[in-house]
PDB file of C-alpha atoms and ligand atoms in Angstrom:
ATOM      1  CA  GLU A   1      17.665 -21.104  -7.251  1.00 76.00           C
ATOM      2  CA  ARG A   2      18.165 -17.300  -7.625  1.00 75.00           C
ATOM      3  CA  GLN A   3      19.195 -18.161 -10.773  1.00 79.00           C
ATOM      4  CA  ARG A   4      16.375 -20.424 -11.752  1.00 81.00           C
ATOM      5  CA  LEU A   5      14.238 -17.778 -10.606  1.00 87.00           C
ATOM      6  CA  SER A   6      15.242 -14.696 -12.452  1.00 87.00           C
ATOM      7  CA  ARG A   7      14.408 -16.735 -15.919  1.00 91.00           C
ATOM      8  CA  LEU A   8      10.926 -15.983 -14.431  1.00 94.00           C
ATOM      9  CA  ARG A   9      11.297 -12.505 -14.975  1.00 93.00           C
ATOM     10  CA  HIS A  10       9.747 -12.023 -18.108  1.00 92.00           C
ATOM     11  CA  THR A  11       7.281 -14.936 -18.024  1.00 96.00           C
ATOM     12  CA  PRO A  12       3.860 -13.498 -17.208  1.00 98.00           C
ATOM     13  CA  ALA A  13       2.063 -13.891 -13.603  1.00 98.00           C
ATOM     14  CA  VAL A  14      -0.530 -16.491 -14.911  1.00 98.00           C
ATOM     15  CA  THR A  15      -2.095 -19.127 -12.454  1.00 98.00           C
ATOM     16  CA  MET A  16      -1.949 -22.959 -13.488  1.00 98.00           C
ATOM     17  CA  ASP A  17      -6.090 -22.246 -14.701  1.00 98.00           C
ATOM     18  CA  GLY A  18      -5.107 -18.794 -16.412  1.00 98.00           C
ATOM     19  CA  GLU A  19      -5.767 -16.143 -13.845  1.00 98.00           C
ATOM     20  CA  LYS A  20      -3.670 -13.306 -14.442  1.00 98.00           C
ATOM     21  CA  VAL A  21      -1.859 -12.062 -11.626  1.00 98.00           C
ATOM     22  CA  GLU A  22      -0.437  -8.355 -11.388  1.00 98.00           C
ATOM     23  CA  LEU A  23       2.734  -8.425  -9.056  1.00 98.00           C
ATOM     24  CA  LEU A  24       3.949  -4.765  -8.255  1.00 98.00           C
ATOM     25  CA  ALA A  25       7.052  -3.270  -6.066  1.00 98.00           C
ATOM     26  CA  ASN A  26       7.212  -1.514  -3.327  1.00 98.00           C
ATOM     27  CA  ILE A  27       9.642   1.191  -3.024  1.00 98.00           C
ATOM     28  CA  GLU A  28      11.032   4.225  -0.753  1.00 98.00           C
ATOM     29  CA  MET A  29      12.932   6.180  -2.829  1.00 98.00           C
ATOM     30  CA  PRO A  30      13.086   7.093  -7.085  1.00 98.00           C
ATOM     31  CA  GLU A  31      16.444   5.099  -7.629  1.00 98.00           C
ATOM     32  CA  ASP A  32      14.643   1.717  -6.440  1.00 98.00           C
ATOM     33  CA  ALA A  33      12.811   1.922 -10.056  1.00 98.00           C
ATOM     34  CA  PRO A  34      15.296   0.109 -11.242  1.00 98.00           C
ATOM     35  CA  ALA A  35      15.145  -2.875  -8.797  1.00 97.00           C
ATOM     36  CA  ALA A  36      11.586  -2.760  -9.392  1.00 98.00           C
ATOM     37  CA  LEU A  37      11.870  -3.157 -13.419  1.00 97.00           C
ATOM     38  CA  ALA A  38      14.686  -5.845 -13.174  1.00 96.00           C
ATOM     39  CA  ALA A  39      12.384  -8.027 -10.515  1.00 97.00           C
ATOM     40  CA  GLY A  40       9.764  -7.957 -13.530  1.00 97.00           C
ATOM     41  CA  ALA A  41       7.132  -5.881 -11.526  1.00 98.00           C
ATOM     42  CA  LEU A  42       4.415  -4.547 -13.826  1.00 98.00           C
ATOM     43  CA  GLY A  43       4.391  -1.225 -11.892  1.00 98.00           C
ATOM     44  CA  VAL A  44       4.892   0.120  -8.379  1.00 99.00           C
ATOM     45  CA  GLY A  45       1.872  -0.758  -5.990  1.00 98.00           C
ATOM     46  CA  LEU A  46       3.426   1.718  -3.022  1.00 98.00           C
ATOM     47  CA  PHE A  47       5.649   4.251  -3.215  1.00 98.00           C
ATOM     48  CA  ARG A  48       6.420   5.224   0.590  1.00 98.00           C
ATOM     49  CA  SER A  49       6.991   8.713   0.016  1.00 98.00           C
ATOM     50  CA  GLU A  50       7.914   9.595   3.825  1.00 96.00           C
ATOM     51  CA  PHE A  51      11.461   8.168   2.915  1.00 95.00           C
ATOM     52  CA  LEU A  52      11.275  12.012   1.384  1.00 96.00           C
ATOM     53  CA  PHE A  53      10.750  13.447   4.379  1.00 94.00           C
ATOM     54  CA  MET A  54      13.084  11.546   6.838  1.00 91.00           C
ATOM     55  CA  GLY A  55      16.031  12.176   8.407  1.00 87.00           C
ATOM     56  CA  ARG A  56      16.291  15.982   7.571  1.00 87.00           C
ATOM     57  CA  GLN A  57      15.882  17.660  10.841  1.00 82.00           C
ATOM     58  CA  GLY A  58      12.233  18.562  10.376  1.00 73.00           C
ATOM     59  CA  LYS A  59      12.643  20.234   7.401  1.00 89.00           C
ATOM     60  CA  LEU A  60      10.419  18.936   4.866  1.00 92.00           C
ATOM     61  CA  PRO A  61      11.133  18.755   1.068  1.00 96.00           C
ATOM     62  CA  GLY A  62       9.047  21.380  -0.829  1.00 97.00           C
ATOM     63  CA  GLU A  63       7.287  21.509  -3.815  1.00 98.00           C
ATOM     64  CA  GLU A  64       9.889  21.601  -6.588  1.00 98.00           C
ATOM     65  CA  GLU A  65      11.937  19.174  -5.277  1.00 98.00           C
ATOM     66  CA  GLN A  66       8.817  16.320  -4.075  1.00 98.00           C
ATOM     67  CA  TYR A  67       7.676  17.078  -7.887  1.00 98.00           C
ATOM     68  CA  GLN A  68      11.191  15.999  -9.143  1.00 98.00           C
ATOM     69  CA  ALA A  69      11.703  12.811  -7.181  1.00 98.00           C
ATOM     70  CA  TYR A  70       7.922  11.622  -8.215  1.00 98.00           C
ATOM     71  CA  ARG A  71       8.658  12.590 -11.804  1.00 98.00           C
ATOM     72  CA  ARG A  72      12.081  10.175 -11.418  1.00 98.00           C
ATOM     73  CA  ALA A  73      10.145   7.518 -10.279  1.00 98.00           C
ATOM     74  CA  VAL A  74       7.197   7.935 -12.904  1.00 98.00           C
ATOM     75  CA  GLU A  75      10.144   7.995 -15.433  1.00 98.00           C
ATOM     76  CA  GLY A  76      12.177   5.282 -13.722  1.00 98.00           C
ATOM     77  CA  MET A  77       8.942   2.857 -14.173  1.00 98.00           C
ATOM     78  CA  GLN A  78       9.443   3.415 -18.126  1.00 98.00           C
ATOM     79  CA  GLY A  79       4.993   4.204 -18.065  1.00 96.00           C
ATOM     80  CA  LEU A  80       4.195   1.198 -16.316  1.00 98.00           C
ATOM     81  CA  PRO A  81       1.882   2.728 -13.082  1.00 98.00           C
ATOM     82  CA  VAL A  82       3.347   4.348  -9.898  1.00 99.00           C
ATOM     83  CA  THR A  83       0.961   4.447  -6.859  1.00 99.00           C
ATOM     84  CA  ILE A  84       2.736   7.265  -5.011  1.00 98.00           C
ATOM     85  CA  ARG A  85       1.102   6.775  -1.177  1.00 98.00           C
ATOM     86  CA  THR A  86       0.843  10.606   0.373  1.00 98.00           C
ATOM     87  CA  VAL A  87       3.664  11.103   3.854  1.00 97.00           C
ATOM     88  CA  ASP A  88       2.878   8.595   6.271  1.00 96.00           C
ATOM     89  CA  VAL A  89       4.781  10.087   9.043  1.00 89.00           C
ATOM     90  CA  GLY A  90       4.023  10.872  12.690  1.00 75.00           C
ATOM     91  CA  ALA A  91       4.306  10.134  16.259  1.00 63.00           C
ATOM     92  CA  ASP A  92       4.967   6.110  15.164  1.00 63.00           C
ATOM     93  CA  LYS A  93       7.329   7.501  12.257  1.00 68.00           C
ATOM     94  CA  PRO A  94       9.327   9.719  13.257  1.00 70.00           C
ATOM     95  CA  LEU A  95      10.217  12.678  10.915  1.00 73.00           C
ATOM     96  CA  ASP A  96      13.469  12.584  12.487  1.00 65.00           C
ATOM     97  CA  HIS A  97      14.791   9.870  15.314  1.00 53.00           C
ATOM     98  CA  THR A  98      16.644  12.687  17.221  1.00 48.00           C
ATOM     99  CA  HIS A  99      13.974  14.935  17.737  1.00 48.00           C
ATOM    100  CA  ARG A 100      11.427  11.983  18.806  1.00 48.00           C
ATOM    101  CA  ASP A 101       8.383  13.620  20.361  1.00 53.00           C
ATOM    102  CA  ASP A 102       7.620  11.195  23.678  1.00 52.00           C
ATOM    103  CA  ALA A 103       4.683  13.354  24.127  1.00 59.00           C
ATOM    104  CA  HIS A 104       2.534  10.486  22.702  1.00 62.00           C
ATOM    105  CA  LEU A 105       1.898   7.926  24.692  1.00 76.00           C
ATOM    106  CA  ASN A 106      -0.149   5.885  22.191  1.00 86.00           C
ATOM    107  CA  PRO A 107       1.951   6.693  19.060  1.00 87.00           C
ATOM    108  CA  ALA A 108       0.400   4.196  16.730  1.00 91.00           C
ATOM    109  CA  LEU A 109      -3.103   6.150  17.934  1.00 93.00           C
ATOM    110  CA  GLY A 110      -1.954   9.244  17.210  1.00 92.00           C
ATOM    111  CA  LEU A 111      -1.538  12.047  15.142  1.00 92.00           C
ATOM    112  CA  ARG A 112       0.325   9.493  11.485  1.00 93.00           C
ATOM    113  CA  ALA A 113      -0.521   9.722   8.215  1.00 96.00           C
ATOM    114  CA  ILE A 114      -3.235  11.359   6.422  1.00 97.00           C
ATOM    115  CA  ARG A 115      -4.114  12.704  10.306  1.00 96.00           C
ATOM    116  CA  TRP A 116      -1.000  14.580  10.320  1.00 95.00           C
ATOM    117  CA  SER A 117      -1.356  15.678   6.511  1.00 97.00           C
ATOM    118  CA  LEU A 118      -4.809  17.070   6.936  1.00 98.00           C
ATOM    119  CA  ALA A 119      -3.561  18.853  10.178  1.00 96.00           C
ATOM    120  CA  ASP A 120      -1.458  20.989   7.984  1.00 96.00           C
ATOM    121  CA  PRO A 121      -3.324  21.551   4.659  1.00 98.00           C
ATOM    122  CA  ALA A 122      -0.938  24.033   3.248  1.00 97.00           C
ATOM    123  CA  MET A 123       2.151  20.874   3.852  1.00 97.00           C
ATOM    124  CA  PHE A 124      -0.411  18.474   2.335  1.00 98.00           C
ATOM    125  CA  ARG A 125      -1.104  20.407  -0.373  1.00 98.00           C
ATOM    126  CA  THR A 126       2.180  21.311  -1.745  1.00 98.00           C
ATOM    127  CA  GLN A 127       2.620  17.077  -1.719  1.00 98.00           C
ATOM    128  CA  LEU A 128      -0.906  16.831  -3.354  1.00 99.00           C
ATOM    129  CA  ARG A 129       0.284  19.304  -5.953  1.00 99.00           C
ATOM    130  CA  ALA A 130       4.026  17.571  -7.165  1.00 98.00           C
ATOM    131  CA  ILE A 131       2.643  14.198  -7.409  1.00 99.00           C
ATOM    132  CA  LEU A 132      -0.094  15.842  -9.729  1.00 99.00           C
ATOM    133  CA  ARG A 133       2.764  17.401 -11.383  1.00 98.00           C
ATOM    134  CA  ALA A 134       4.402  14.008 -12.060  1.00 98.00           C
ATOM    135  CA  ALA A 135       0.931  12.924 -13.454  1.00 98.00           C
ATOM    136  CA  ALA A 136       1.855  14.237 -16.389  1.00 98.00           C
ATOM    137  CA  HIS A 137       4.685  12.320 -16.813  1.00 98.00           C
ATOM    138  CA  GLY A 138       2.992   9.127 -16.530  1.00 98.00           C
ATOM    139  CA  LYS A 139       0.566   6.956 -14.963  1.00 98.00           C
ATOM    140  CA  VAL A 140      -0.013   7.772 -11.381  1.00 98.00           C
ATOM    141  CA  LYS A 141      -2.369   6.700  -8.806  1.00 98.00           C
ATOM    142  CA  LEU A 142      -2.372   8.602  -5.764  1.00 99.00           C
ATOM    143  CA  LEU A 143      -2.694   6.536  -2.304  1.00 99.00           C
ATOM    144  CA  ILE A 144      -4.068   8.020   0.819  1.00 99.00           C
ATOM    145  CA  PRO A 145      -2.984   6.382   4.073  1.00 98.00           C
ATOM    146  CA  MET A 146      -4.690   5.427   7.626  1.00 98.00           C
ATOM    147  CA  LEU A 147      -8.282   6.440   6.551  1.00 98.00           C
ATOM    148  CA  ALA A 148     -11.323   5.637   8.792  1.00 98.00           C
ATOM    149  CA  HIS A 149     -13.753   8.177   8.695  1.00 98.00           C
ATOM    150  CA  GLY A 150     -15.913   9.775   6.039  1.00 98.00           C
ATOM    151  CA  ARG A 151     -15.258  13.141   7.165  1.00 98.00           C
ATOM    152  CA  GLU A 152     -11.629  12.585   6.419  1.00 98.00           C
ATOM    153  CA  ILE A 153     -11.918  11.463   2.962  1.00 98.00           C
ATOM    154  CA  ARG A 154     -14.192  14.282   2.050  1.00 98.00           C
ATOM    155  CA  GLN A 155     -11.200  16.876   3.630  1.00 98.00           C
ATOM    156  CA  THR A 156      -8.693  14.792   1.621  1.00 98.00           C
ATOM    157  CA  LEU A 157     -10.976  15.070  -1.634  1.00 98.00           C
ATOM    158  CA  ALA A 158     -11.364  18.646  -1.066  1.00 98.00           C
ATOM    159  CA  GLN A 159      -7.624  19.296  -0.300  1.00 99.00           C
ATOM    160  CA  ILE A 160      -6.936  17.376  -3.814  1.00 98.00           C
ATOM    161  CA  ASP A 161      -9.067  19.438  -6.297  1.00 98.00           C
ATOM    162  CA  LEU A 162      -7.717  22.972  -4.239  1.00 98.00           C
ATOM    163  CA  ALA A 163      -3.950  21.604  -5.444  1.00 98.00           C
ATOM    164  CA  ARG A 164      -5.515  21.096  -8.926  1.00 98.00           C
ATOM    165  CA  ALA A 165      -7.111  24.385  -8.667  1.00 98.00           C
ATOM    166  CA  GLU A 166      -3.553  26.035  -7.251  1.00 98.00           C
ATOM    167  CA  LEU A 167      -1.925  24.245 -10.156  1.00 98.00           C
ATOM    168  CA  ASP A 168      -4.310  25.698 -12.744  1.00 98.00           C
ATOM    169  CA  ASN A 169      -4.082  29.209 -11.694  1.00 98.00           C
ATOM    170  CA  LEU A 170      -0.519  29.513 -11.989  1.00 98.00           C
ATOM    171  CA  GLY A 171      -0.997  27.849 -15.302  1.00 98.00           C
ATOM    172  CA  MET A 172       0.950  24.358 -14.386  1.00 98.00           C
ATOM    173  CA  VAL A 173       0.901  21.221 -16.395  1.00 98.00           C
ATOM    174  CA  HIS A 174      -0.520  18.268 -13.857  1.00 98.00           C
ATOM    175  CA  GLY A 175      -2.069  15.168 -15.109  1.00 98.00           C
ATOM    176  CA  PRO A 176      -5.135  12.479 -14.381  1.00 98.00           C
ATOM    177  CA  ILE A 177      -4.533  10.152 -11.721  1.00 98.00           C
ATOM    178  CA  GLN A 178      -6.909   7.568 -10.390  1.00 98.00           C
ATOM    179  CA  LEU A 179      -7.223   7.824  -6.774  1.00 98.00           C
ATOM    180  CA  GLY A 180      -7.004   5.156  -3.586  1.00 98.00           C
ATOM    181  CA  ALA A 181      -7.022   4.476   0.222  1.00 99.00           C
ATOM    182  CA  MET A 182      -5.252   2.415   2.243  1.00 98.00           C
ATOM    183  CA  ILE A 183      -7.227  -0.524   4.113  1.00 98.00           C
ATOM    184  CA  GLU A 184      -5.560  -0.557   7.358  1.00 98.00           C
ATOM    185  CA  ILE A 185      -7.832   0.262  10.098  1.00 98.00           C
ATOM    186  CA  PRO A 186     -10.332  -2.211  11.144  1.00 98.00           C
ATOM    187  CA  ALA A 187     -12.886   0.465  10.997  1.00 98.00           C
ATOM    188  CA  ALA A 188     -12.289   1.071   6.835  1.00 98.00           C
ATOM    189  CA  ALA A 189     -12.379  -2.323   6.248  1.00 98.00           C
ATOM    190  CA  LEU A 190     -15.732  -2.668   8.049  1.00 98.00           C
ATOM    191  CA  SER A 191     -16.848   0.246   5.830  1.00 98.00           C
ATOM    192  CA  VAL A 192     -15.040  -0.688   3.001  1.00 98.00           C
ATOM    193  CA  ARG A 193     -18.418   0.061   1.283  1.00 97.00           C
ATOM    194  CA  LEU A 194     -18.075   4.128   2.438  1.00 98.00           C
ATOM    195  CA  PHE A 195     -14.429   4.006   0.601  1.00 98.00           C
ATOM    196  CA  LEU A 196     -15.895   2.117  -2.692  1.00 98.00           C
ATOM    197  CA  GLN A 197     -18.146   5.572  -3.061  1.00 98.00           C
ATOM    198  CA  TYR A 198     -15.477   7.884  -2.813  1.00 98.00           C
ATOM    199  CA  PHE A 199     -12.336   5.571  -4.828  1.00 98.00           C
ATOM    200  CA  ASP A 200     -10.875   4.273  -7.477  1.00 98.00           C
ATOM    201  CA  PHE A 201      -8.939   1.361  -5.946  1.00 98.00           C
ATOM    202  CA  LEU A 202      -8.250   0.092  -2.812  1.00 98.00           C
ATOM    203  CA  SER A 203      -4.931  -1.314  -1.016  1.00 99.00           C
ATOM    204  CA  ILE A 204      -4.291  -3.337   2.057  1.00 99.00           C
ATOM    205  CA  GLY A 205      -2.059  -2.360   3.859  1.00 98.00           C
ATOM    206  CA  THR A 206      -1.841  -5.633   6.153  1.00 98.00           C
ATOM    207  CA  ASN A 207       0.867  -4.847   8.344  1.00 97.00           C
ATOM    208  CA  ASP A 208      -1.578  -1.783  10.204  1.00 97.00           C
ATOM    209  CA  LEU A 209      -4.230  -3.913   9.910  1.00 98.00           C
ATOM    210  CA  ILE A 210      -3.227  -6.645  11.472  1.00 98.00           C
ATOM    211  CA  GLN A 211      -1.520  -4.336  14.557  1.00 97.00           C
ATOM    212  CA  TYR A 212      -4.561  -2.841  14.770  1.00 98.00           C
ATOM    213  CA  THR A 213      -7.008  -5.505  15.033  1.00 98.00           C
ATOM    214  CA  LEU A 214      -5.269  -7.616  17.506  1.00 98.00           C
ATOM    215  CA  ALA A 215      -3.656  -4.758  19.484  1.00 97.00           C
ATOM    216  CA  ILE A 216      -0.139  -5.337  19.148  1.00 96.00           C
ATOM    217  CA  ASP A 217       1.986  -2.789  18.648  1.00 93.00           C
ATOM    218  CA  ARG A 218       4.257  -3.597  15.267  1.00 92.00           C
ATOM    219  CA  ALA A 219       7.520  -2.129  16.426  1.00 91.00           C
ATOM    220  CA  ASP A 220       7.131  -4.568  20.196  1.00 92.00           C
ATOM    221  CA  GLU A 221       9.440  -7.160  20.224  1.00 94.00           C
ATOM    222  CA  SER A 222       7.336  -8.374  23.615  1.00 96.00           C
ATOM    223  CA  VAL A 223       4.358  -9.082  21.691  1.00 96.00           C
ATOM    224  CA  ALA A 224       5.703  -9.719  18.622  1.00 96.00           C
ATOM    225  CA  HIS A 225       4.815 -13.833  19.347  1.00 97.00           C
ATOM    226  CA  LEU A 226       1.076 -12.772  19.088  1.00 97.00           C
ATOM    227  CA  TYR A 227       1.402 -10.105  15.730  1.00 97.00           C
ATOM    228  CA  ASP A 228      -0.749 -13.435  13.894  1.00 97.00           C
ATOM    229  CA  PRO A 229      -1.070 -12.474  10.029  1.00 98.00           C
ATOM    230  CA  LEU A 230      -3.589 -15.796  10.265  1.00 98.00           C
ATOM    231  CA  HIS A 231      -6.090 -14.684  13.118  1.00 98.00           C
ATOM    232  CA  PRO A 232      -9.130 -15.623  12.083  1.00 98.00           C
ATOM    233  CA  ALA A 233     -10.340 -11.753  12.434  1.00 98.00           C
ATOM    234  CA  VAL A 234      -7.100 -10.414  10.078  1.00 98.00           C
ATOM    235  CA  LEU A 235      -8.636 -12.774   7.296  1.00 98.00           C
ATOM    236  CA  LYS A 236     -12.114 -11.649   7.782  1.00 98.00           C
ATOM    237  CA  LEU A 237     -11.065  -8.567   7.447  1.00 98.00           C
ATOM    238  CA  VAL A 238      -8.926  -9.365   4.462  1.00 98.00           C
ATOM    239  CA  SER A 239     -11.833 -11.302   2.666  1.00 98.00           C
ATOM    240  CA  ASP A 240     -14.458  -9.107   3.207  1.00 98.00           C
ATOM    241  CA  THR A 241     -12.645  -6.347   1.518  1.00 98.00           C
ATOM    242  CA  LEU A 242     -11.691  -8.362  -1.301  1.00 98.00           C
ATOM    243  CA  ASP A 243     -15.229  -9.489  -1.688  1.00 98.00           C
ATOM    244  CA  ALA A 244     -16.837  -5.973  -1.749  1.00 98.00           C
ATOM    245  CA  CYS A 245     -14.151  -5.134  -4.518  1.00 98.00           C
ATOM    246  CA  ARG A 246     -14.806  -7.644  -6.534  1.00 98.00           C
ATOM    247  CA  ALA A 247     -18.731  -7.144  -6.094  1.00 98.00           C
ATOM    248  CA  LEU A 248     -18.353  -4.128  -7.812  1.00 97.00           C
ATOM    249  CA  GLY A 249     -15.933  -4.683  -9.810  1.00 97.00           C
ATOM    250  CA  LYS A 250     -13.025  -1.813  -8.546  1.00 98.00           C
ATOM    251  CA  GLU A 251      -9.506  -3.077  -8.322  1.00 98.00           C
ATOM    252  CA  VAL A 252      -8.052  -4.002  -4.763  1.00 98.00           C
ATOM    253  CA  SER A 253      -4.524  -4.830  -3.775  1.00 98.00           C
ATOM    254  CA  VAL A 254      -2.305  -6.172  -0.955  1.00 99.00           C
ATOM    255  CA  CYS A 255       0.881  -3.633  -0.173  1.00 98.00           C
ATOM    256  CA  GLY A 256       1.678  -5.016   3.344  1.00 98.00           C
ATOM    257  CA  GLU A 257       4.293  -8.025   3.857  1.00 98.00           C
ATOM    258  CA  MET A 258       1.709 -10.379   3.725  1.00 98.00           C
ATOM    259  CA  ALA A 259       1.853  -9.879  -0.030  1.00 98.00           C
ATOM    260  CA  GLY A 260       5.582 -11.002  -0.683  1.00 98.00           C
ATOM    261  CA  ASP A 261       5.329 -13.868   1.958  1.00 98.00           C
ATOM    262  CA  VAL A 262       5.161 -17.188  -0.222  1.00 98.00           C
ATOM    263  CA  GLY A 263       3.529 -18.763   2.719  1.00 97.00           C
ATOM    264  CA  MET A 264       0.496 -16.620   1.914  1.00 98.00           C
ATOM    265  CA  THR A 265       0.515 -16.751  -1.896  1.00 98.00           C
ATOM    266  CA  ARG A 266      -1.669 -19.559  -2.300  1.00 98.00           C
ATOM    267  CA  LEU A 267      -4.199 -18.299   0.423  1.00 98.00           C
ATOM    268  CA  LEU A 268      -4.399 -14.575  -0.714  1.00 98.00           C
ATOM    269  CA  LEU A 269      -5.257 -16.185  -4.084  1.00 98.00           C
ATOM    270  CA  GLY A 270      -8.000 -18.766  -3.111  1.00 98.00           C
ATOM    271  CA  LEU A 271      -9.799 -15.207  -1.343  1.00 98.00           C
ATOM    272  CA  GLY A 272      -9.820 -13.735  -4.726  1.00 98.00           C
ATOM    273  CA  LEU A 273      -6.593 -11.276  -4.507  1.00 98.00           C
ATOM    274  CA  ARG A 274      -4.816 -11.040  -8.192  1.00 98.00           C
ATOM    275  CA  SER A 275      -2.976  -7.917  -7.421  1.00 99.00           C
ATOM    276  CA  PHE A 276       0.285  -8.127  -4.953  1.00 99.00           C
ATOM    277  CA  SER A 277       2.392  -5.406  -4.084  1.00 99.00           C
ATOM    278  CA  MET A 278       5.754  -6.425  -2.320  1.00 98.00           C
ATOM    279  CA  HIS A 279       9.569  -5.988  -1.835  1.00 98.00           C
ATOM    280  CA  PRO A 280      10.956  -6.376  -5.491  1.00 98.00           C
ATOM    281  CA  SER A 281      13.269  -9.187  -3.704  1.00 97.00           C
ATOM    282  CA  GLN A 282      10.288 -11.347  -2.998  1.00 98.00           C
ATOM    283  CA  ILE A 283       8.408 -10.850  -6.714  1.00 98.00           C
ATOM    284  CA  LEU A 284      10.095 -13.906  -8.565  1.00 97.00           C
ATOM    285  CA  ALA A 285       9.387 -16.038  -5.643  1.00 97.00           C
ATOM    286  CA  VAL A 286       6.074 -15.130  -5.179  1.00 98.00           C
ATOM    287  CA  LYS A 287       5.248 -15.545  -8.912  1.00 98.00           C
ATOM    288  CA  GLN A 288       7.067 -19.118  -8.766  1.00 97.00           C
ATOM    289  CA  GLU A 289       3.855 -19.792  -6.511  1.00 98.00           C
ATOM    290  CA  VAL A 290       1.559 -18.174  -8.948  1.00 98.00           C
ATOM    291  CA  LEU A 291       2.757 -20.255 -11.768  1.00 98.00           C
ATOM    292  CA  ARG A 292       2.738 -23.384  -9.313  1.00 98.00           C
ATOM    293  CA  SER A 293      -1.008 -22.420  -8.193  1.00 98.00           C
ATOM    294  CA  ASP A 294      -4.694 -23.579  -9.593  1.00 98.00           C
ATOM    295  CA  THR A 295      -7.462 -21.002  -7.956  1.00 98.00           C
ATOM    296  CA  ARG A 296      -9.889 -23.786  -8.510  1.00 98.00           C
ATOM    297  CA  LYS A 297      -8.480 -25.642  -5.834  1.00 98.00           C
ATOM    298  CA  LEU A 298      -7.315 -22.880  -3.892  1.00 98.00           C
ATOM    299  CA  SER A 299     -10.880 -20.901  -3.476  1.00 98.00           C
ATOM    300  CA  PRO A 300     -12.593 -23.566  -2.160  1.00 98.00           C
ATOM    301  CA  TRP A 301     -10.080 -24.443   0.556  1.00 98.00           C
ATOM    302  CA  ALA A 302      -9.556 -20.745   1.023  1.00 98.00           C
ATOM    303  CA  GLN A 303     -13.211 -20.705   2.360  1.00 98.00           C
ATOM    304  CA  THR A 304     -12.566 -23.610   4.599  1.00 98.00           C
ATOM    305  CA  VAL A 305      -9.775 -21.777   5.852  1.00 98.00           C
ATOM    306  CA  LEU A 306     -11.276 -18.555   6.815  1.00 97.00           C
ATOM    307  CA  LEU A 307     -14.129 -20.781   8.665  1.00 96.00           C
ATOM    308  CA  SER A 308     -11.823 -22.450  10.843  1.00 97.00           C
ATOM    309  CA  ASP A 309     -10.924 -21.388  14.180  1.00 95.00           C
ATOM    310  CA  ASP A 310      -7.184 -22.242  14.141  1.00 96.00           C
ATOM    311  CA  PRO A 311      -6.226 -21.164  10.245  1.00 96.00           C
ATOM    312  CA  SER A 312      -2.992 -21.825  11.090  1.00 95.00           C
ATOM    313  CA  GLN A 313      -3.474 -25.743  11.103  1.00 95.00           C
ATOM    314  CA  LEU A 314      -4.801 -25.825   7.250  1.00 96.00           C
ATOM    315  CA  MET A 315      -1.693 -24.035   6.308  1.00 95.00           C
ATOM    316  CA  PRO A 316       0.852 -26.231   3.642  1.00 85.00           C
ATOM    317  CA  THR A 317       3.903 -26.572   5.359  1.00 76.00           C
TER     318      THR A 317
HETATM  319  C1  PEP B 401       1.068  -1.605   5.848  1.00 75.53           C
HETATM  320  O1  PEP B 401       0.313  -1.038   6.985  1.00 75.53           O
HETATM  321  O2  PEP B 401       0.849  -2.542   5.831  1.00 75.53           O
HETATM  322  C2  PEP B 401       1.642  -0.962   4.957  1.00 75.53           C
HETATM  323  C3  PEP B 401       1.946  -1.316   3.557  1.00 75.53           C
HETATM  324  O3  PEP B 401       1.896   0.271   5.171  1.00 75.53           O
HETATM  325  P1  PEP B 401       3.202   0.662   6.456  1.00 75.53           P
HETATM  326  O4  PEP B 401       3.721  -0.514   6.333  1.00 75.53           O
HETATM  327  O5  PEP B 401       4.340   1.394   5.466  1.00 75.53           O
HETATM  328  O6  PEP B 401       2.590   1.193   7.669  1.00 75.53           O
HETATM  329 MG1   MG B 402       0.172   1.138   7.324  1.00 75.53          MG
END
């Protein structure tokens, strides 16, 4: 099966009715780029930069170290786009497990991701400068995690402008970026038009979107059976986000686990998704599903799934 799939590596991901689909890789380190290329990824849809920050006894990587890491990822992808997400650490993704701060009673609802970055603007701009510098070496897309508020969006944009101005003042080379936001808080999905005013592209983080929509801690085994990607509320938020992007012609992808789940491929295609980002090991299996899919049939079916009170009943087994 593996060998059979590997023959699909150079096959374009196009549905039976000719819809082009973009399959991208999620990576954690620059060293993952070769695996992404080997799987036939058309780029990196999510570089989780927090892996550069974790397990270092609280000592954060400096601008130069980060720049080198982002540059290695960009060069490793040989001209394909690399979406670098600013650091997503915080109470629920501790920098260092030996220093876990148990003072946070609701870590998933606490100071994480962009909230953590905006709480320390100098640290945030260090990362932004490193990413902007790496953008001189290839196509870089900058992705911001966990935004919910217009005020956070405007603060983030101001920090990016400031980081660019700092580089200009120092006479340092930097490149252009496209700017995107993760849609992973229900409030963001419900106010997606606000996001589309500010961002070039969106990326739906279903892992957190499910967690926050259903009030299920994604790390808590005791409620794992209730963590349901097919809950009608989750599907509605995903679908509404896709529709809003399509209406404005904005790029949108899904980068949560859902995107790499072959059982979800047809439904996501039917809902209109054309860009999927996943662990490199899933790319060929998802491509096989894409090649067997006909979106002209999937679109009406997906609408019935969307309106169903029990979508799991309608899913292929
Ligand atoms: C997500 O929330 O779906 C996502 C891709 O981000 P992470 O899993 O890193 O929180
Ligand atoms: Mg997330």
